[in-house]
Each structure stands twice: as C-alpha cells, then as structure tokens.
mmCIF file of N, CA, C and O in Angstrom:
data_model
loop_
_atom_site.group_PDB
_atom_site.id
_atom_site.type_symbol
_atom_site.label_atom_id
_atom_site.label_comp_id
_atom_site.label_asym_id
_atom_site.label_seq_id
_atom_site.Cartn_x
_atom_site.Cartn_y
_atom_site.Cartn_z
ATOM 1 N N UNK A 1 -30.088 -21.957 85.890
ATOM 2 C CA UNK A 1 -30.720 -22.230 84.622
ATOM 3 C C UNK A 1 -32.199 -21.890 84.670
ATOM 4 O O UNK A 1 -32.591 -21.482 83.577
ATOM 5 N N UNK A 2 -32.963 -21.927 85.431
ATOM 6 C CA UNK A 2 -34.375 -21.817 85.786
ATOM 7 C C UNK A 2 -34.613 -20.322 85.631
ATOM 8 O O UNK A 2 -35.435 -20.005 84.771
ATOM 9 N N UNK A 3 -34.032 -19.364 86.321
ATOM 10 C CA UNK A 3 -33.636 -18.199 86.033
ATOM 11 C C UNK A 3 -34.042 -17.525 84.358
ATOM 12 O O UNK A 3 -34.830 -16.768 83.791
ATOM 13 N N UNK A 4 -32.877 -18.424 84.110
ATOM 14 C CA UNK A 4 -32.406 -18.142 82.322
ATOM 15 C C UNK A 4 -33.754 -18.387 81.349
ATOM 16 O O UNK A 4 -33.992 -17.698 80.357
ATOM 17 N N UNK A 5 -34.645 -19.568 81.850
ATOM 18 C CA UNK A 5 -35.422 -19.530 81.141
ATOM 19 C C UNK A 5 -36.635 -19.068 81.798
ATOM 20 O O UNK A 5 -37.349 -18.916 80.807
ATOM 21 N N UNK A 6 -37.335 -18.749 82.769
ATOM 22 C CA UNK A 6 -38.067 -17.993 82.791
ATOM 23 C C UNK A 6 -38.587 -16.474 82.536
ATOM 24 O O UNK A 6 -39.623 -15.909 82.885
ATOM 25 N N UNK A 7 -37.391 -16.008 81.743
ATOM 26 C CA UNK A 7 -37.275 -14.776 80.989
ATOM 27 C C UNK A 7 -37.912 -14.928 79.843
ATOM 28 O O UNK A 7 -38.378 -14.019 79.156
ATOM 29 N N UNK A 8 -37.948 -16.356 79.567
ATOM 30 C CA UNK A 8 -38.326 -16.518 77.931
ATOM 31 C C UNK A 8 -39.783 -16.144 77.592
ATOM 32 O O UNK A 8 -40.420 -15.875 78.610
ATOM 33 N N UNK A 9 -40.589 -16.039 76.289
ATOM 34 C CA UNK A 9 -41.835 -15.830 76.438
ATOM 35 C C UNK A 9 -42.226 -17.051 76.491
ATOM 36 O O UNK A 9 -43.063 -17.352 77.343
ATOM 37 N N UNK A 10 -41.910 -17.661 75.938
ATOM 38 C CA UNK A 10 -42.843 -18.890 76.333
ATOM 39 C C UNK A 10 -42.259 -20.287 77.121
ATOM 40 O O UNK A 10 -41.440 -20.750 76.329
ATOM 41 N N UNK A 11 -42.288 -20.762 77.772
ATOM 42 C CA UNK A 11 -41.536 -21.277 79.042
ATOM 43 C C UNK A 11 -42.519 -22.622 79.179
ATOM 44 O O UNK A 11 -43.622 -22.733 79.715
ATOM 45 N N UNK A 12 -41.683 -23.602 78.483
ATOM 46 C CA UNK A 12 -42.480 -24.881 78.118
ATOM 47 C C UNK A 12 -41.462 -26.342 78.601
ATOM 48 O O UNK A 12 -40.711 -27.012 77.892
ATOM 49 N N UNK A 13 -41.718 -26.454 79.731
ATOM 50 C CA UNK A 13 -40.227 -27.882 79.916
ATOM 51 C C UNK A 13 -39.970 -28.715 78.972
ATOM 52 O O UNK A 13 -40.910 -29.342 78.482
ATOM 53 N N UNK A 14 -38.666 -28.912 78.508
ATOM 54 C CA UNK A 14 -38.886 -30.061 76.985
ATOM 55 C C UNK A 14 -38.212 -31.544 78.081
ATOM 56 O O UNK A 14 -37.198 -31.512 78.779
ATOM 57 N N UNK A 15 -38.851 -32.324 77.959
ATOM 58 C CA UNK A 15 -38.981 -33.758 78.666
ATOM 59 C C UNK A 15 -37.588 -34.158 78.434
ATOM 60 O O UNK A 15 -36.759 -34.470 79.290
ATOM 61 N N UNK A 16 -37.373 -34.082 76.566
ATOM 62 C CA UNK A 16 -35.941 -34.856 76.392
ATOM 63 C C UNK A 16 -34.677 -33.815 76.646
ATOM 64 O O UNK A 16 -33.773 -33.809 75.810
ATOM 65 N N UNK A 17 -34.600 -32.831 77.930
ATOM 66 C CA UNK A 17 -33.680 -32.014 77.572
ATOM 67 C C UNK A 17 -33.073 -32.900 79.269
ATOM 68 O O UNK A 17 -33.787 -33.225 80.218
ATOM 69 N N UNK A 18 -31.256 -33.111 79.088
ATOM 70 C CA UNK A 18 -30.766 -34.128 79.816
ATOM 71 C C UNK A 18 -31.252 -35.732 79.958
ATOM 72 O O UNK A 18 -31.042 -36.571 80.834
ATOM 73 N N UNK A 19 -31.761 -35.760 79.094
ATOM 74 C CA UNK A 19 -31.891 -36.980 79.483
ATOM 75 C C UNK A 19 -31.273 -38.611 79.324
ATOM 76 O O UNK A 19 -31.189 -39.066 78.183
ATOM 77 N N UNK A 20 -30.886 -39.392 80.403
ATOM 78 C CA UNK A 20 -30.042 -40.633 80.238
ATOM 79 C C UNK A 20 -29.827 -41.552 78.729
ATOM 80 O O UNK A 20 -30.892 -42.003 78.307
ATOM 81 N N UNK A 21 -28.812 -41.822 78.027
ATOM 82 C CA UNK A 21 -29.088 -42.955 77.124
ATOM 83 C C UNK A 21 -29.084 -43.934 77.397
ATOM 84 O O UNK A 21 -28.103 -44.143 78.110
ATOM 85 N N UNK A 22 -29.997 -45.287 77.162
ATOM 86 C CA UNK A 22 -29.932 -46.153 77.171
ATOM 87 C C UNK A 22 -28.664 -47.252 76.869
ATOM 88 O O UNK A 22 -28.238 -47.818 77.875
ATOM 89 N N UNK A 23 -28.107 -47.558 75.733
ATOM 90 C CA UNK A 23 -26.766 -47.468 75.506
ATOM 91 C C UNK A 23 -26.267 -47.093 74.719
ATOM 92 O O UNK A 23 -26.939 -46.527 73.857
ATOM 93 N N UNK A 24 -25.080 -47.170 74.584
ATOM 94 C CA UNK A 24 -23.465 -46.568 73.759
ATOM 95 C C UNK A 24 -24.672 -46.635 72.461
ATOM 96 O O UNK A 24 -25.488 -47.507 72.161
ATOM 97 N N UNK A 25 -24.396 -45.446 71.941
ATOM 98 C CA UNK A 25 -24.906 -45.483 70.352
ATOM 99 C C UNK A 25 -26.153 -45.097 69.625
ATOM 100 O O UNK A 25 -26.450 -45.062 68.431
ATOM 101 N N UNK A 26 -26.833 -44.797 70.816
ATOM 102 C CA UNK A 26 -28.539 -44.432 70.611
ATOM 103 C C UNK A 26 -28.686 -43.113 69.812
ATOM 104 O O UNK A 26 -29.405 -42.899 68.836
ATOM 105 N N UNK A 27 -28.045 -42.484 70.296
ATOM 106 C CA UNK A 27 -27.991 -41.287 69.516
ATOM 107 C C UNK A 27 -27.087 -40.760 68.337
ATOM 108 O O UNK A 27 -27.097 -39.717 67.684
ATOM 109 N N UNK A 28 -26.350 -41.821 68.323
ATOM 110 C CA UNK A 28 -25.706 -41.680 67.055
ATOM 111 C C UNK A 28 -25.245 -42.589 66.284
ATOM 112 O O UNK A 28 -24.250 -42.767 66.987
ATOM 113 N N UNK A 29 -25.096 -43.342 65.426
ATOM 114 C CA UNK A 29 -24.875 -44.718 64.858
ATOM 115 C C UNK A 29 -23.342 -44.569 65.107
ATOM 116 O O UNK A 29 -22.629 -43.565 65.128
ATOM 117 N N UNK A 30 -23.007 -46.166 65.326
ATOM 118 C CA UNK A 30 -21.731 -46.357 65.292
ATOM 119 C C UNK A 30 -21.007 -46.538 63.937
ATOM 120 O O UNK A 30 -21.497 -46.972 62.894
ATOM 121 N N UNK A 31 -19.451 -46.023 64.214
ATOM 122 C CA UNK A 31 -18.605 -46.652 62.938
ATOM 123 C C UNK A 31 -17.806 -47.384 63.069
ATOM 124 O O UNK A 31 -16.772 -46.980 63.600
ATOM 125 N N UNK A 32 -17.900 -48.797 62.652
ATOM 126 C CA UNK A 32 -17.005 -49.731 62.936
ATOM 127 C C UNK A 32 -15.957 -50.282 61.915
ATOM 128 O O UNK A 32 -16.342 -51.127 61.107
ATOM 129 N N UNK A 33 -14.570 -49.831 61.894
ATOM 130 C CA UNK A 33 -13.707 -50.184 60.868
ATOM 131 C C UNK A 33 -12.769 -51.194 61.274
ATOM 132 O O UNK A 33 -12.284 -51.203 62.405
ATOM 133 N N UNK A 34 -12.555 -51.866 60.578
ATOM 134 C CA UNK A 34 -11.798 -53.194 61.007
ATOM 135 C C UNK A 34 -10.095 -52.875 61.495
ATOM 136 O O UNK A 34 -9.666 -51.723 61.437
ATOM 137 N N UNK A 35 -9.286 -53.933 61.930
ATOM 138 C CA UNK A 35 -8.544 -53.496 62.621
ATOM 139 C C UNK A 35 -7.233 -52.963 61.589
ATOM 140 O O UNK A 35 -7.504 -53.560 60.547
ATOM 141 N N UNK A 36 -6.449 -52.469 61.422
ATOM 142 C CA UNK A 36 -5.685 -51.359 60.504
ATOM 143 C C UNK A 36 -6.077 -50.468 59.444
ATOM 144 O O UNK A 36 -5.171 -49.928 58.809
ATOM 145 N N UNK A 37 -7.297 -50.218 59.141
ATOM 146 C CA UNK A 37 -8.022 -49.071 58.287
ATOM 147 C C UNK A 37 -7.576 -48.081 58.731
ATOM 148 O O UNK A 37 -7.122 -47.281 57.913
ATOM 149 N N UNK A 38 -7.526 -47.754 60.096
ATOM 150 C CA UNK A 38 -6.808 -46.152 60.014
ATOM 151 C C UNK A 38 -6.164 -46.107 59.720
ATOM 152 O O UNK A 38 -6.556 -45.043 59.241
ATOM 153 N N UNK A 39 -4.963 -46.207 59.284
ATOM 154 C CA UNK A 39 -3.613 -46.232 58.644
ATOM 155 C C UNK A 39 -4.068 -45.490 57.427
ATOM 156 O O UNK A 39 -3.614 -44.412 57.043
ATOM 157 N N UNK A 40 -4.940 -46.135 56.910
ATOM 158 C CA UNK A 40 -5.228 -46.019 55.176
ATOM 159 C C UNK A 40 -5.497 -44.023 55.248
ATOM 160 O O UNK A 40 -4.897 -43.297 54.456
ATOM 161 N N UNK A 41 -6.364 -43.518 56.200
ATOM 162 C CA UNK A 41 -6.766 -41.924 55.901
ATOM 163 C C UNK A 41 -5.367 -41.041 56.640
ATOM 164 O O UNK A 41 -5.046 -39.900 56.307
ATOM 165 N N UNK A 42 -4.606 -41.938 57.778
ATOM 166 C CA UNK A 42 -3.854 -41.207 58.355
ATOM 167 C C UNK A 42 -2.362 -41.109 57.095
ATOM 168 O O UNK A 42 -1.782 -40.063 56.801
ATOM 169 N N UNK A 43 -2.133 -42.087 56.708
ATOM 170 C CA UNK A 43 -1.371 -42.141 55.409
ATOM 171 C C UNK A 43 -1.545 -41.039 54.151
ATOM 172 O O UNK A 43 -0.695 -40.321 53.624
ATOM 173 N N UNK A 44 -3.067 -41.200 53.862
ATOM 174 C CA UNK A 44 -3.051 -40.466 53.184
ATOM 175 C C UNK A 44 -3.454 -39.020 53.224
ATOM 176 O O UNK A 44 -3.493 -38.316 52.215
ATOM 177 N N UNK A 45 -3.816 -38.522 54.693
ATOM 178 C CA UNK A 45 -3.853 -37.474 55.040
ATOM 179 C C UNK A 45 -2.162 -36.922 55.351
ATOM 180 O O UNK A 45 -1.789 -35.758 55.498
ATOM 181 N N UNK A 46 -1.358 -38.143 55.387
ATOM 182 C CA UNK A 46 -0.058 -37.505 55.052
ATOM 183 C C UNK A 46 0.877 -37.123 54.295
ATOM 184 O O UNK A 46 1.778 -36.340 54.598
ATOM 185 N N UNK A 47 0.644 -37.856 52.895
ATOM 186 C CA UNK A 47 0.809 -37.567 52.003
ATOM 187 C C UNK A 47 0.349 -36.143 51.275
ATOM 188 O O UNK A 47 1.008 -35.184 50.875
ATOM 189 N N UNK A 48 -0.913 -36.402 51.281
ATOM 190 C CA UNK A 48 -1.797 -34.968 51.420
ATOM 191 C C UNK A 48 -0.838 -33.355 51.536
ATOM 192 O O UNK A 48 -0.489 -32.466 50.759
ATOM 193 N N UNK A 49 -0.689 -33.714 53.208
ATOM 194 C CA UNK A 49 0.269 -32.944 53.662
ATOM 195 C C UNK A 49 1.348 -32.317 53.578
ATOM 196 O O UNK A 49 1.671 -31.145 53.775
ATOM 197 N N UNK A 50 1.992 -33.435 53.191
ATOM 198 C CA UNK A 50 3.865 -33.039 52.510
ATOM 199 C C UNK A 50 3.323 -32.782 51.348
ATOM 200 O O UNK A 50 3.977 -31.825 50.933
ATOM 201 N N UNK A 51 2.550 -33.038 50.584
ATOM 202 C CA UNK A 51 2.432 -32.371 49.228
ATOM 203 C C UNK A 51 2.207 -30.934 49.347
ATOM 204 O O UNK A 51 3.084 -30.159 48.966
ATOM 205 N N UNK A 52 1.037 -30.478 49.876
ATOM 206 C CA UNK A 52 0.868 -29.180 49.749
ATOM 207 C C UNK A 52 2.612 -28.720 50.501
ATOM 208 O O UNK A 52 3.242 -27.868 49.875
ATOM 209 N N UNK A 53 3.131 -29.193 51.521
ATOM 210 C CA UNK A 53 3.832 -28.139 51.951
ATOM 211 C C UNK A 53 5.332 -28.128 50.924
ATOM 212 O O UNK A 53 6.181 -27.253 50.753
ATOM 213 N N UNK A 54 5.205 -29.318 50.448
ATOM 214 C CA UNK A 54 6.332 -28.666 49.146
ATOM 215 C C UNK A 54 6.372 -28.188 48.607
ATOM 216 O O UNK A 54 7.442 -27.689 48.261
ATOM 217 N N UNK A 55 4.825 -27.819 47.859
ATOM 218 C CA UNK A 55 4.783 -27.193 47.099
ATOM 219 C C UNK A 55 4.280 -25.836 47.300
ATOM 220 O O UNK A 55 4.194 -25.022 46.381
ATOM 221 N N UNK A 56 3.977 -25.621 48.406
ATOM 222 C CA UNK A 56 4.339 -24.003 48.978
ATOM 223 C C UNK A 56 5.613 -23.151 48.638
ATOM 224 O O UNK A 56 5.818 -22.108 48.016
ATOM 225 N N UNK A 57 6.652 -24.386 49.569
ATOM 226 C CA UNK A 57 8.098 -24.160 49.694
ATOM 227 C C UNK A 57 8.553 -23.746 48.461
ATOM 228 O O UNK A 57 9.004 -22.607 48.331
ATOM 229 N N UNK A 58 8.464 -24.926 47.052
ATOM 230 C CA UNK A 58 8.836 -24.707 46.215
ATOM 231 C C UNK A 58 8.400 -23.597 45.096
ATOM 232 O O UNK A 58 9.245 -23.064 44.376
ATOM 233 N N UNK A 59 7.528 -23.410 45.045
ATOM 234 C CA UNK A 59 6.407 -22.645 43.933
ATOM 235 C C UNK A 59 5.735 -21.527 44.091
ATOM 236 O O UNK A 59 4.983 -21.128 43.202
#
C-alpha cells in the first residue's frame, strides 16, 4: 500500500484511515425494530413478488 500511494502527487497520511471504533454503532446509527416487524416487509416483499410474477405469466 505505501507503494500505491507514494505515486500520488500529493501524499498526505489521513489519521482516520483504519482506524478502531469505539463501539457497535459509531459510525452508523442503529435500527432497532421490535420483535416480529420483519415479517411485516418480508410478507410484503412477498406478495410484491407473486404479483409481478403472475402477472408476467399471465399478461
């Protein structure tokens, strides 16, 4: 990697590049859905589903 970037023109160490997180979540907010909500998008991502493909089939 050192290599790779000393080709560059300008060759500047960035501090936050690898660096440890503190904990679970720092970098990205969590989503917390209560316990059977998935059901609700996987359901209706199935429905979804068989719809379009019937109506491929059929139409």
């Amino acid at each position: 990697m050192s290599n790779a970037t000393h080709g560059l023109p300008i060759h500047t160490p960035d501090p936050d590049f690898g660096r440890m997180y503190q904990f679970p979540g720092e970098a990205l907010p969590r989503l917390r859905m209560t316990r059977g909500w998935w059901l609700v998008p996987m359901l209706a991502g199935g429905i979804v589903g068989w719809a379009v493909l019937l109506r491929a089939a059929f139409l």
